[in-house]
Amino acid sequence: MELRHLRYFVAVVEEQSFTKAAEKLFIAQPPLSRQIQNLEQELGIQLFERGSRPLKTTEAGQFFYQHAVKLLSNAEEIKSMTKRVGIAGRTVTIGFVGSLLFGLLSRIVYLFKQQHPHLKIEMVEMTTNDQIQALKEGRIDVGFGRLRISDPAVKRILLREERLMVAVHSSHPFAAQKEGVYLADVVDQQLFLYPNHNKPNFSTQIRGVFSEYGLEPRKIREVRELQLALGFVAAGEGLCIVPESAQNIHLAHLHFIPLLDDSAVSPVFMAIRNMDESEDIRSLFDCIYQVYDLEAFTYDRNVF
Ligand code: BEZ
């Protein structure tokens, strides 16, 4: 049995038809059917229910399909990782969602560069979703994002849960409530959420936090990015919910008030390829911990 057989079999299962699978694989149907017959002969079992339309797998066929998908994904991973290992002069490419740059990411990367001057560091802004694909294709080595997205080829590590805050104009009554406000207090206000593209995104996450409390904000305007949302707040146009690290963005008349609800948090995730045990990733982890120690954050040291 070769990887080619697994690819053929997976295509037939997913297309539920030999004809469509043959088109997808750019081969003729008779050789495709022969390859599947050979596979069944080698295994000594039937993989498809005979005569089923659309084609259905047998129980053994379903079992074989699930493992074949995993094996093919691992083969792709090995290919992309080997390519990266072979690149002369080590490069660590970091994918990240834009808002993290205003928090600790810039400090972590700066420290990483200082402690590892021989490494070439590249940073690429991309959504959490895109980071997963980029990791699998070997275009990045590590991703930092805020969304809980799972993929069997990727290891996702929760670094911390960052508190959320409300950004308000200094003239707004909330600006005087230094101790904080609840989501229920802000739900009827004009809210600016970001970004307005590539769902699910941070805007989706904020709506989810409201819905955890049975709340649904109605006066929402979605804008392209964090800085734009804060610009609208500074112009007195409404409020915006942001991670607390956004306090590093300074604009006249812009105030940040804590959100007091327990679930008013946004996770920070690190994602790496499942089999990646490289020394560079471990060093990057050490830098994260060093910055967390300086910030007196508590975290679980055994996650990597
Ligand atoms: C953080 O804010 O905790 C963080 C951001 C980017 C990378 C690692 C950690």
PDB file of C-alpha atoms and ligand atoms in Angstrom:
ATOM      1  CA  MET A   1       0.000   0.000   0.000  1.00  0.00           C
ATOM      2  CA  GLU A   2       1.328   3.406  -0.993  1.00  0.00           C
ATOM      3  CA  LEU A   3       0.311   6.979  -0.072  1.00  0.00           C
ATOM      4  CA  ARG A   4      -1.137   7.221  -3.599  1.00  0.00           C
ATOM      5  CA  HIS A   5      -3.705   4.509  -2.709  1.00  0.00           C
ATOM      6  CA  LEU A   6      -4.749   6.444   0.392  1.00  0.00           C
ATOM      7  CA  ARG A   7      -5.141   9.652  -1.658  1.00  0.00           C
ATOM      8  CA  TYR A   8      -7.341   7.841  -4.192  1.00  0.00           C
ATOM      9  CA  PHE A   9      -9.458   6.213  -1.510  1.00  0.00           C
ATOM     10  CA  VAL A  10      -9.964   9.498   0.419  1.00  0.00           C
ATOM     11  CA  ALA A  11     -11.003  11.288  -2.794  1.00  0.00           C
ATOM     12  CA  VAL A  12     -13.603   8.593  -3.620  1.00  0.00           C
ATOM     13  CA  VAL A  13     -15.046   8.747  -0.075  1.00  0.00           C
ATOM     14  CA  GLU A  14     -15.208  12.550  -0.086  1.00  0.00           C
ATOM     15  CA  GLU A  15     -16.712  12.812  -3.565  1.00  0.00           C
ATOM     16  CA  GLN A  16     -18.998   9.775  -2.947  1.00  0.00           C
ATOM     17  CA  SER A  17     -18.434   8.865  -6.591  1.00  0.00           C
ATOM     18  CA  PHE A  18     -15.664   7.254  -8.669  1.00  0.00           C
ATOM     19  CA  THR A  19     -16.394   9.576 -11.603  1.00  0.00           C
ATOM     20  CA  LYS A  20     -16.114  12.797  -9.569  1.00  0.00           C
ATOM     21  CA  ALA A  21     -13.046  11.531  -7.685  1.00  0.00           C
ATOM     22  CA  ALA A  22     -11.322  10.637 -10.973  1.00  0.00           C
ATOM     23  CA  GLU A  23     -11.992  14.199 -12.240  1.00  0.00           C
ATOM     24  CA  LYS A  24     -10.623  15.684  -9.029  1.00  0.00           C
ATOM     25  CA  LEU A  25      -7.487  13.522  -9.241  1.00  0.00           C
ATOM     26  CA  PHE A  26      -7.024  14.178 -12.976  1.00  0.00           C
ATOM     27  CA  ILE A  27      -6.964  10.457 -13.801  1.00  0.00           C
ATOM     28  CA  ALA A  28      -9.299   8.215 -15.780  1.00  0.00           C
ATOM     29  CA  GLN A  29     -11.974   6.281 -13.904  1.00  0.00           C
ATOM     30  CA  PRO A  30     -10.967   2.672 -14.846  1.00  0.00           C
ATOM     31  CA  PRO A  31      -7.437   2.916 -13.315  1.00  0.00           C
ATOM     32  CA  LEU A  32      -8.928   4.572 -10.228  1.00  0.00           C
ATOM     33  CA  SER A  33     -11.425   1.719  -9.775  1.00  0.00           C
ATOM     34  CA  ARG A  34      -8.590  -0.792 -10.281  1.00  0.00           C
ATOM     35  CA  GLN A  35      -6.454   0.872  -7.598  1.00  0.00           C
ATOM     36  CA  ILE A  36      -9.319   0.741  -5.106  1.00  0.00           C
ATOM     37  CA  GLN A  37      -9.939  -2.946  -5.978  1.00  0.00           C
ATOM     38  CA  ASN A  38      -6.227  -3.647  -5.416  1.00  0.00           C
ATOM     39  CA  LEU A  39      -6.461  -1.928  -2.043  1.00  0.00           C
ATOM     40  CA  GLU A  40      -9.508  -4.010  -1.063  1.00  0.00           C
ATOM     41  CA  GLN A  41      -7.702  -7.171  -2.171  1.00  0.00           C
ATOM     42  CA  GLU A  42      -4.618  -6.282  -0.167  1.00  0.00           C
ATOM     43  CA  LEU A  43      -6.711  -5.594   2.952  1.00  0.00           C
ATOM     44  CA  GLY A  44      -8.956  -8.584   2.292  1.00  0.00           C
ATOM     45  CA  ILE A  45     -12.111  -6.555   3.043  1.00  0.00           C
ATOM     46  CA  GLN A  46     -14.717  -4.451   1.257  1.00  0.00           C
ATOM     47  CA  LEU A  47     -14.278  -0.707   1.763  1.00  0.00           C
ATOM     48  CA  PHE A  48     -17.503   0.399  -0.010  1.00  0.00           C
ATOM     49  CA  GLU A  49     -21.060  -0.934   0.160  1.00  0.00           C
ATOM     50  CA  ARG A  50     -21.634  -2.561  -3.224  1.00  0.00           C
ATOM     51  CA  GLY A  51     -24.272  -0.840  -5.369  1.00  0.00           C
ATOM     52  CA  SER A  52     -24.794   2.115  -2.982  1.00  0.00           C
ATOM     53  CA  ARG A  53     -25.648   5.448  -4.683  1.00  0.00           C
ATOM     54  CA  PRO A  54     -24.196   7.826  -3.614  1.00  0.00           C
ATOM     55  CA  LEU A  55     -21.267   5.634  -2.655  1.00  0.00           C
ATOM     56  CA  LYS A  56     -21.162   4.667   1.036  1.00  0.00           C
ATOM     57  CA  THR A  57     -18.266   3.223   2.997  1.00  0.00           C
ATOM     58  CA  THR A  58     -18.582   0.020   5.004  1.00  0.00           C
ATOM     59  CA  GLU A  59     -17.791   0.226   8.724  1.00  0.00           C
ATOM     60  CA  ALA A  60     -14.220  -0.901   7.993  1.00  0.00           C
ATOM     61  CA  GLY A  61     -14.066   1.620   5.124  1.00  0.00           C
ATOM     62  CA  GLN A  62     -15.039   4.445   7.505  1.00  0.00           C
ATOM     63  CA  PHE A  63     -12.354   3.355   9.978  1.00  0.00           C
ATOM     64  CA  PHE A  64      -9.781   3.205   7.177  1.00  0.00           C
ATOM     65  CA  TYR A  65     -10.886   6.651   5.897  1.00  0.00           C
ATOM     66  CA  GLN A  66     -10.372   8.346   9.286  1.00  0.00           C
ATOM     67  CA  HIS A  67      -6.866   6.929   9.632  1.00  0.00           C
ATOM     68  CA  ALA A  68      -5.977   7.577   5.988  1.00  0.00           C
ATOM     69  CA  VAL A  69      -6.861  11.288   6.422  1.00  0.00           C
ATOM     70  CA  LYS A  70      -4.600  11.487   9.487  1.00  0.00           C
ATOM     71  CA  LEU A  71      -1.746   9.720   7.719  1.00  0.00           C
ATOM     72  CA  LEU A  72      -1.963  11.998   4.661  1.00  0.00           C
ATOM     73  CA  SER A  73      -2.008  15.081   6.875  1.00  0.00           C
ATOM     74  CA  ASN A  74       1.084  13.785   8.736  1.00  0.00           C
ATOM     75  CA  ALA A  75       2.851  13.173   5.413  1.00  0.00           C
ATOM     76  CA  GLU A  76       2.175  16.809   4.412  1.00  0.00           C
ATOM     77  CA  GLU A  77       3.470  17.976   7.784  1.00  0.00           C
ATOM     78  CA  ILE A  78       6.694  15.965   7.416  1.00  0.00           C
ATOM     79  CA  LYS A  79       7.203  17.501   3.976  1.00  0.00           C
ATOM     80  CA  SER A  80       6.750  21.114   5.099  1.00  0.00           C
ATOM     81  CA  MET A  81       8.781  20.662   8.296  1.00  0.00           C
ATOM     82  CA  THR A  82      11.669  18.996   6.475  1.00  0.00           C
ATOM     83  CA  LYS A  83      11.719  21.850   3.973  1.00  0.00           C
ATOM     84  CA  ARG A  84      11.995  24.374   6.810  1.00  0.00           C
ATOM     85  CA  VAL A  85      14.723  22.421   8.630  1.00  0.00           C
ATOM     86  CA  GLY A  86      16.699  22.432   5.381  1.00  0.00           C
ATOM     87  CA  ILE A  87      16.558  26.218   4.949  1.00  0.00           C
ATOM     88  CA  ALA A  88      20.081  27.560   5.448  1.00  0.00           C
ATOM     89  CA  GLY A  89      20.538  30.107   8.285  1.00  0.00           C
ATOM     90  CA  ARG A  90      17.659  29.467  10.654  1.00  0.00           C
ATOM     91  CA  THR A  91      14.572  31.649  10.278  1.00  0.00           C
ATOM     92  CA  VAL A  92      11.645  31.734  12.688  1.00  0.00           C
ATOM     93  CA  THR A  93       8.506  33.068  11.023  1.00  0.00           C
ATOM     94  CA  ILE A  94       5.848  34.312  13.407  1.00  0.00           C
ATOM     95  CA  GLY A  95       2.201  34.751  12.369  1.00  0.00           C
ATOM     96  CA  PHE A  96       0.142  37.002  14.630  1.00  0.00           C
ATOM     97  CA  VAL A  97      -3.156  38.854  14.869  1.00  0.00           C
ATOM     98  CA  GLY A  98      -2.588  42.627  14.756  1.00  0.00           C
ATOM     99  CA  SER A  99      -3.962  43.523  18.191  1.00  0.00           C
ATOM    100  CA  LEU A 100      -1.299  41.404  19.966  1.00  0.00           C
ATOM    101  CA  LEU A 101       1.390  43.774  18.771  1.00  0.00           C
ATOM    102  CA  PHE A 102       0.056  46.483  21.109  1.00  0.00           C
ATOM    103  CA  GLY A 103       0.406  44.110  24.047  1.00  0.00           C
ATOM    104  CA  LEU A 104       3.273  41.831  24.928  1.00  0.00           C
ATOM    105  CA  LEU A 105       4.127  40.469  21.484  1.00  0.00           C
ATOM    106  CA  SER A 106       6.423  43.355  20.586  1.00  0.00           C
ATOM    107  CA  ARG A 107       8.334  42.959  23.883  1.00  0.00           C
ATOM    108  CA  ILE A 108       8.564  39.175  23.528  1.00  0.00           C
ATOM    109  CA  VAL A 109       9.889  39.380  19.959  1.00  0.00           C
ATOM    110  CA  TYR A 110      12.391  42.102  20.888  1.00  0.00           C
ATOM    111  CA  LEU A 111      13.727  39.996  23.776  1.00  0.00           C
ATOM    112  CA  PHE A 112      13.842  36.896  21.541  1.00  0.00           C
ATOM    113  CA  LYS A 113      15.956  38.815  18.985  1.00  0.00           C
ATOM    114  CA  GLN A 114      18.316  40.118  21.665  1.00  0.00           C
ATOM    115  CA  GLN A 115      18.854  36.655  23.156  1.00  0.00           C
ATOM    116  CA  HIS A 116      19.165  34.895  19.769  1.00  0.00           C
ATOM    117  CA  PRO A 117      20.963  37.314  17.429  1.00  0.00           C
ATOM    118  CA  HIS A 118      21.941  34.457  15.051  1.00  0.00           C
ATOM    119  CA  LEU A 119      18.277  33.815  14.193  1.00  0.00           C
ATOM    120  CA  LYS A 120      16.409  35.606  11.448  1.00  0.00           C
ATOM    121  CA  ILE A 121      12.955  36.571  12.730  1.00  0.00           C
ATOM    122  CA  GLU A 122      10.132  37.336  10.350  1.00  0.00           C
ATOM    123  CA  MET A 123       6.719  38.588  11.429  1.00  0.00           C
ATOM    124  CA  VAL A 124       3.577  38.233   9.325  1.00  0.00           C
ATOM    125  CA  GLU A 125       0.172  39.615  10.317  1.00  0.00           C
ATOM    126  CA  MET A 126      -2.628  37.097   9.627  1.00  0.00           C
ATOM    127  CA  THR A 127      -5.905  35.886  11.119  1.00  0.00           C
ATOM    128  CA  THR A 128      -5.931  32.971  13.575  1.00  0.00           C
ATOM    129  CA  ASN A 129      -7.662  30.873  10.897  1.00  0.00           C
ATOM    130  CA  ASP A 130      -4.990  31.649   8.293  1.00  0.00           C
ATOM    131  CA  GLN A 131      -2.263  30.817  10.818  1.00  0.00           C
ATOM    132  CA  ILE A 132      -3.459  27.186  10.959  1.00  0.00           C
ATOM    133  CA  GLN A 133      -3.124  26.754   7.182  1.00  0.00           C
ATOM    134  CA  ALA A 134       0.200  28.644   7.142  1.00  0.00           C
ATOM    135  CA  LEU A 135       1.589  26.334   9.874  1.00  0.00           C
ATOM    136  CA  LYS A 136       0.569  23.239   7.927  1.00  0.00           C
ATOM    137  CA  GLU A 137       2.103  24.560   4.720  1.00  0.00           C
ATOM    138  CA  GLY A 138       5.343  25.567   6.488  1.00  0.00           C
ATOM    139  CA  ARG A 139       4.898  29.305   5.747  1.00  0.00           C
ATOM    140  CA  ILE A 140       5.115  30.152   9.480  1.00  0.00           C
ATOM    141  CA  ASP A 141       6.637  28.317  12.465  1.00  0.00           C
ATOM    142  CA  VAL A 142       4.443  29.701  15.194  1.00  0.00           C
ATOM    143  CA  GLY A 143       1.145  31.562  15.352  1.00  0.00           C
ATOM    144  CA  PHE A 144      -0.291  33.860  18.025  1.00  0.00           C
ATOM    145  CA  GLY A 145      -4.043  34.435  17.967  1.00  0.00           C
ATOM    146  CA  ARG A 146      -7.151  34.835  20.053  1.00  0.00           C
ATOM    147  CA  LEU A 147      -9.571  32.284  18.591  1.00  0.00           C
ATOM    148  CA  ARG A 148     -10.140  28.735  19.790  1.00  0.00           C
ATOM    149  CA  ILE A 149      -9.588  26.975  16.433  1.00  0.00           C
ATOM    150  CA  SER A 150      -8.654  23.276  16.425  1.00  0.00           C
ATOM    151  CA  ASP A 151      -6.847  21.214  13.818  1.00  0.00           C
ATOM    152  CA  PRO A 152      -5.377  17.716  14.252  1.00  0.00           C
ATOM    153  CA  ALA A 153      -2.039  18.829  12.766  1.00  0.00           C
ATOM    154  CA  VAL A 154      -1.655  21.795  15.108  1.00  0.00           C
ATOM    155  CA  LYS A 155      -0.951  22.047  18.830  1.00  0.00           C
ATOM    156  CA  ARG A 156      -2.769  24.997  20.395  1.00  0.00           C
ATOM    157  CA  ILE A 157      -1.519  26.276  23.743  1.00  0.00           C
ATOM    158  CA  LEU A 158      -3.521  28.678  25.914  1.00  0.00           C
ATOM    159  CA  LEU A 159      -0.986  31.217  27.215  1.00  0.00           C
ATOM    160  CA  ARG A 160      -3.348  33.361  29.270  1.00  0.00           C
ATOM    161  CA  GLU A 161      -6.793  34.946  29.451  1.00  0.00           C
ATOM    162  CA  GLU A 162      -6.471  38.703  28.988  1.00  0.00           C
ATOM    163  CA  ARG A 163      -9.048  40.919  30.709  1.00  0.00           C
ATOM    164  CA  LEU A 164     -11.339  43.029  28.527  1.00  0.00           C
ATOM    165  CA  MET A 165     -11.969  46.758  29.028  1.00  0.00           C
ATOM    166  CA  VAL A 166     -14.355  49.363  27.649  1.00  0.00           C
ATOM    167  CA  ALA A 167     -12.855  52.316  25.784  1.00  0.00           C
ATOM    168  CA  VAL A 168     -14.908  55.479  26.356  1.00  0.00           C
ATOM    169  CA  HIS A 169     -14.650  59.207  25.617  1.00  0.00           C
ATOM    170  CA  SER A 170     -13.663  61.358  28.631  1.00  0.00           C
ATOM    171  CA  SER A 171     -17.057  63.123  28.463  1.00  0.00           C
ATOM    172  CA  HIS A 172     -19.003  59.852  28.796  1.00  0.00           C
ATOM    173  CA  PRO A 173     -20.530  59.166  32.271  1.00  0.00           C
ATOM    174  CA  PHE A 174     -18.691  55.789  32.364  1.00  0.00           C
ATOM    175  CA  ALA A 175     -15.344  57.648  32.358  1.00  0.00           C
ATOM    176  CA  ALA A 176     -15.992  58.574  36.009  1.00  0.00           C
ATOM    177  CA  GLN A 177     -16.641  54.911  36.977  1.00  0.00           C
ATOM    178  CA  LYS A 178     -12.990  54.065  37.488  1.00  0.00           C
ATOM    179  CA  GLU A 179     -13.776  50.814  39.335  1.00  0.00           C
ATOM    180  CA  GLY A 180     -15.466  49.469  36.194  1.00  0.00           C
ATOM    181  CA  VAL A 181     -18.780  48.599  34.538  1.00  0.00           C
ATOM    182  CA  TYR A 182     -20.662  45.416  33.604  1.00  0.00           C
ATOM    183  CA  LEU A 183     -21.555  44.174  30.109  1.00  0.00           C
ATOM    184  CA  ALA A 184     -25.218  44.781  31.017  1.00  0.00           C
ATOM    185  CA  ASP A 185     -24.357  48.500  31.450  1.00  0.00           C
ATOM    186  CA  VAL A 186     -22.862  48.805  27.966  1.00  0.00           C
ATOM    187  CA  VAL A 187     -25.225  46.564  25.963  1.00  0.00           C
ATOM    188  CA  ASP A 188     -27.537  49.406  24.862  1.00  0.00           C
ATOM    189  CA  GLN A 189     -24.731  51.826  23.961  1.00  0.00           C
ATOM    190  CA  GLN A 190     -23.435  52.464  20.437  1.00  0.00           C
ATOM    191  CA  LEU A 191     -20.606  49.922  20.131  1.00  0.00           C
ATOM    192  CA  PHE A 192     -17.708  49.770  17.703  1.00  0.00           C
ATOM    193  CA  LEU A 193     -16.484  46.236  17.044  1.00  0.00           C
ATOM    194  CA  TYR A 194     -13.547  45.112  14.887  1.00  0.00           C
ATOM    195  CA  PRO A 195     -12.539  43.711  12.494  1.00  0.00           C
ATOM    196  CA  ASN A 196     -15.295  43.662   9.882  1.00  0.00           C
ATOM    197  CA  HIS A 197     -13.795  40.840   7.774  1.00  0.00           C
ATOM    198  CA  ASN A 198     -12.646  37.176   8.018  1.00  0.00           C
ATOM    199  CA  LYS A 199     -15.234  35.793  10.436  1.00  0.00           C
ATOM    200  CA  PRO A 200     -14.930  34.227  13.008  1.00  0.00           C
ATOM    201  CA  ASN A 201     -12.871  37.062  14.467  1.00  0.00           C
ATOM    202  CA  PHE A 202     -12.521  39.266  17.557  1.00  0.00           C
ATOM    203  CA  SER A 203     -15.928  40.847  16.870  1.00  0.00           C
ATOM    204  CA  THR A 204     -17.477  37.328  16.926  1.00  0.00           C
ATOM    205  CA  GLN A 205     -15.705  36.661  20.220  1.00  0.00           C
ATOM    206  CA  ILE A 206     -17.095  39.832  21.842  1.00  0.00           C
ATOM    207  CA  ARG A 207     -20.647  38.996  20.702  1.00  0.00           C
ATOM    208  CA  GLY A 208     -20.085  35.535  22.242  1.00  0.00           C
ATOM    209  CA  VAL A 209     -19.070  37.076  25.587  1.00  0.00           C
ATOM    210  CA  PHE A 210     -22.301  39.136  25.621  1.00  0.00           C
ATOM    211  CA  SER A 211     -24.402  36.097  24.736  1.00  0.00           C
ATOM    212  CA  GLU A 212     -22.857  34.125  27.648  1.00  0.00           C
ATOM    213  CA  TYR A 213     -24.779  36.580  29.837  1.00  0.00           C
ATOM    214  CA  GLY A 214     -27.937  36.425  27.685  1.00  0.00           C
ATOM    215  CA  LEU A 215     -27.207  39.893  26.272  1.00  0.00           C
ATOM    216  CA  GLU A 216     -27.324  41.040  22.658  1.00  0.00           C
ATOM    217  CA  PRO A 217     -25.964  44.457  21.726  1.00  0.00           C
ATOM    218  CA  ARG A 218     -28.073  46.017  18.957  1.00  0.00           C
ATOM    219  CA  LYS A 219     -26.293  49.285  18.163  1.00  0.00           C
ATOM    220  CA  ILE A 220     -23.182  47.817  16.565  1.00  0.00           C
ATOM    221  CA  ARG A 221     -20.897  49.244  13.933  1.00  0.00           C
ATOM    222  CA  GLU A 222     -18.113  47.006  12.706  1.00  0.00           C
ATOM    223  CA  VAL A 223     -14.931  48.697  11.503  1.00  0.00           C
ATOM    224  CA  ARG A 224     -11.758  47.439   9.839  1.00  0.00           C
ATOM    225  CA  GLU A 225      -9.376  47.456  12.795  1.00  0.00           C
ATOM    226  CA  LEU A 226      -8.653  48.314  16.432  1.00  0.00           C
ATOM    227  CA  GLN A 227      -7.087  51.750  15.817  1.00  0.00           C
ATOM    228  CA  LEU A 228     -10.099  52.835  13.772  1.00  0.00           C
ATOM    229  CA  ALA A 229     -12.540  51.698  16.471  1.00  0.00           C
ATOM    230  CA  LEU A 230     -10.558  53.638  19.112  1.00  0.00           C
ATOM    231  CA  GLY A 231     -10.449  56.686  16.819  1.00  0.00           C
ATOM    232  CA  PHE A 232     -14.264  56.657  16.664  1.00  0.00           C
ATOM    233  CA  VAL A 233     -14.415  56.427  20.471  1.00  0.00           C
ATOM    234  CA  ALA A 234     -12.000  59.370  20.806  1.00  0.00           C
ATOM    235  CA  ALA A 235     -14.327  61.322  18.496  1.00  0.00           C
ATOM    236  CA  GLY A 236     -17.216  60.691  20.928  1.00  0.00           C
ATOM    237  CA  GLU A 237     -19.069  58.387  18.507  1.00  0.00           C
ATOM    238  CA  GLY A 238     -19.533  55.426  20.862  1.00  0.00           C
ATOM    239  CA  LEU A 239     -17.795  52.749  22.962  1.00  0.00           C
ATOM    240  CA  CYS A 240     -15.496  49.877  22.103  1.00  0.00           C
ATOM    241  CA  ILE A 241     -14.555  46.659  23.938  1.00  0.00           C
ATOM    242  CA  VAL A 242     -10.864  45.887  23.780  1.00  0.00           C
ATOM    243  CA  PRO A 243      -8.218  43.677  25.440  1.00  0.00           C
ATOM    244  CA  GLU A 244      -6.521  45.576  28.276  1.00  0.00           C
ATOM    245  CA  SER A 245      -3.245  45.761  26.311  1.00  0.00           C
ATOM    246  CA  ALA A 246      -4.994  48.255  23.980  1.00  0.00           C
ATOM    247  CA  GLN A 247      -4.375  50.803  26.761  1.00  0.00           C
ATOM    248  CA  ASN A 248      -0.960  51.204  25.128  1.00  0.00           C
ATOM    249  CA  ILE A 249      -2.705  53.135  22.346  1.00  0.00           C
ATOM    250  CA  HIS A 250      -2.855  56.760  23.443  1.00  0.00           C
ATOM    251  CA  LEU A 251      -5.381  59.192  21.979  1.00  0.00           C
ATOM    252  CA  ALA A 252      -6.674  62.429  23.489  1.00  0.00           C
ATOM    253  CA  HIS A 253      -9.915  61.944  25.498  1.00  0.00           C
ATOM    254  CA  LEU A 254      -9.648  58.148  25.322  1.00  0.00           C
ATOM    255  CA  HIS A 255     -10.281  56.354  28.649  1.00  0.00           C
ATOM    256  CA  PHE A 256     -10.248  52.651  29.462  1.00  0.00           C
ATOM    257  CA  ILE A 257     -12.624  51.235  32.114  1.00  0.00           C
ATOM    258  CA  PRO A 258     -12.435  47.639  33.425  1.00  0.00           C
ATOM    259  CA  LEU A 259     -15.226  45.201  32.551  1.00  0.00           C
ATOM    260  CA  LEU A 260     -16.210  43.484  35.774  1.00  0.00           C
ATOM    261  CA  ASP A 261     -17.927  40.307  34.481  1.00  0.00           C
ATOM    262  CA  ASP A 262     -15.877  37.136  35.144  1.00  0.00           C
ATOM    263  CA  SER A 263     -16.092  35.986  31.512  1.00  0.00           C
ATOM    264  CA  ALA A 264     -15.014  39.349  30.097  1.00  0.00           C
ATOM    265  CA  VAL A 265     -11.688  37.922  28.880  1.00  0.00           C
ATOM    266  CA  SER A 266      -9.995  37.222  25.578  1.00  0.00           C
ATOM    267  CA  PRO A 267      -7.631  34.225  25.393  1.00  0.00           C
ATOM    268  CA  VAL A 268      -4.127  34.457  23.944  1.00  0.00           C
ATOM    269  CA  PHE A 269      -3.179  31.251  22.103  1.00  0.00           C
ATOM    270  CA  MET A 270       0.114  30.021  20.687  1.00  0.00           C
ATOM    271  CA  ALA A 271      -0.083  27.485  17.853  1.00  0.00           C
ATOM    272  CA  ILE A 272       2.715  25.249  16.570  1.00  0.00           C
ATOM    273  CA  ARG A 273       2.921  22.182  14.343  1.00  0.00           C
ATOM    274  CA  ASN A 274       2.120  19.014  16.302  1.00  0.00           C
ATOM    275  CA  MET A 275       5.502  17.398  15.868  1.00  0.00           C
ATOM    276  CA  ASP A 276       7.568  20.550  16.245  1.00  0.00           C
ATOM    277  CA  GLU A 277      10.020  20.124  19.107  1.00  0.00           C
ATOM    278  CA  SER A 278      12.569  22.583  17.770  1.00  0.00           C
ATOM    279  CA  GLU A 279      15.010  24.369  20.015  1.00  0.00           C
ATOM    280  CA  ASP A 280      13.934  27.747  18.557  1.00  0.00           C
ATOM    281  CA  ILE A 281      10.306  27.267  19.611  1.00  0.00           C
ATOM    282  CA  ARG A 282      11.457  26.293  23.103  1.00  0.00           C
ATOM    283  CA  SER A 283      13.600  29.483  23.246  1.00  0.00           C
ATOM    284  CA  LEU A 284      10.631  31.586  22.169  1.00  0.00           C
ATOM    285  CA  PHE A 285       8.625  29.982  24.955  1.00  0.00           C
ATOM    286  CA  ASP A 286      11.342  30.921  27.449  1.00  0.00           C
ATOM    287  CA  CYS A 287      11.077  34.554  26.313  1.00  0.00           C
ATOM    288  CA  ILE A 288       7.296  34.502  26.815  1.00  0.00           C
ATOM    289  CA  TYR A 289       7.809  33.199  30.364  1.00  0.00           C
ATOM    290  CA  GLN A 290      10.478  35.830  31.079  1.00  0.00           C
ATOM    291  CA  VAL A 291       8.087  38.619  30.061  1.00  0.00           C
ATOM    292  CA  TYR A 292       5.234  36.996  32.025  1.00  0.00           C
ATOM    293  CA  ASP A 293       7.520  36.851  35.085  1.00  0.00           C
ATOM    294  CA  LEU A 294       8.261  40.576  34.710  1.00  0.00           C
ATOM    295  CA  GLU A 295       4.516  41.215  34.516  1.00  0.00           C
ATOM    296  CA  ALA A 296       3.924  38.886  37.515  1.00  0.00           C
ATOM    297  CA  PHE A 297       1.433  36.806  35.487  1.00  0.00           C
ATOM    298  CA  THR A 298       0.661  33.300  36.706  1.00  0.00           C
ATOM    299  CA  TYR A 299       0.865  30.536  34.090  1.00  0.00           C
ATOM    300  CA  ASP A 300       1.364  26.800  33.718  1.00  0.00           C
ATOM    301  CA  ARG A 301       5.028  26.103  32.908  1.00  0.00           C
ATOM    302  CA  ASN A 302       4.350  22.537  31.758  1.00  0.00           C
ATOM    303  CA  VAL A 303       2.267  23.291  28.678  1.00  0.00           C
ATOM    304  CA  PHE A 304       5.167  22.840  26.245  1.00  0.00           C
TER     305      PHE A 304
HETATM  306  C1  BEZ B   1       0.363  37.982  25.461  1.00  0.00           C
HETATM  307  O1  BEZ B   1      -0.166  39.086  25.356  1.00  0.00           O
HETATM  308  O2  BEZ B   1       0.285  37.310  26.489  1.00  0.00           O
HETATM  309  C2  BEZ B   1       1.149  37.471  24.303  1.00  0.00           C
HETATM  310  C3  BEZ B   1       1.024  38.056  23.057  1.00  0.00           C
HETATM  311  C4  BEZ B   1       1.728  37.553  21.979  1.00  0.00           C
HETATM  312  C5  BEZ B   1       2.591  36.479  22.166  1.00  0.00           C
HETATM  313  C6  BEZ B   1       2.698  35.874  23.395  1.00  0.00           C
HETATM  314  C7  BEZ B   1       1.982  36.366  24.469  1.00  0.00           C
END
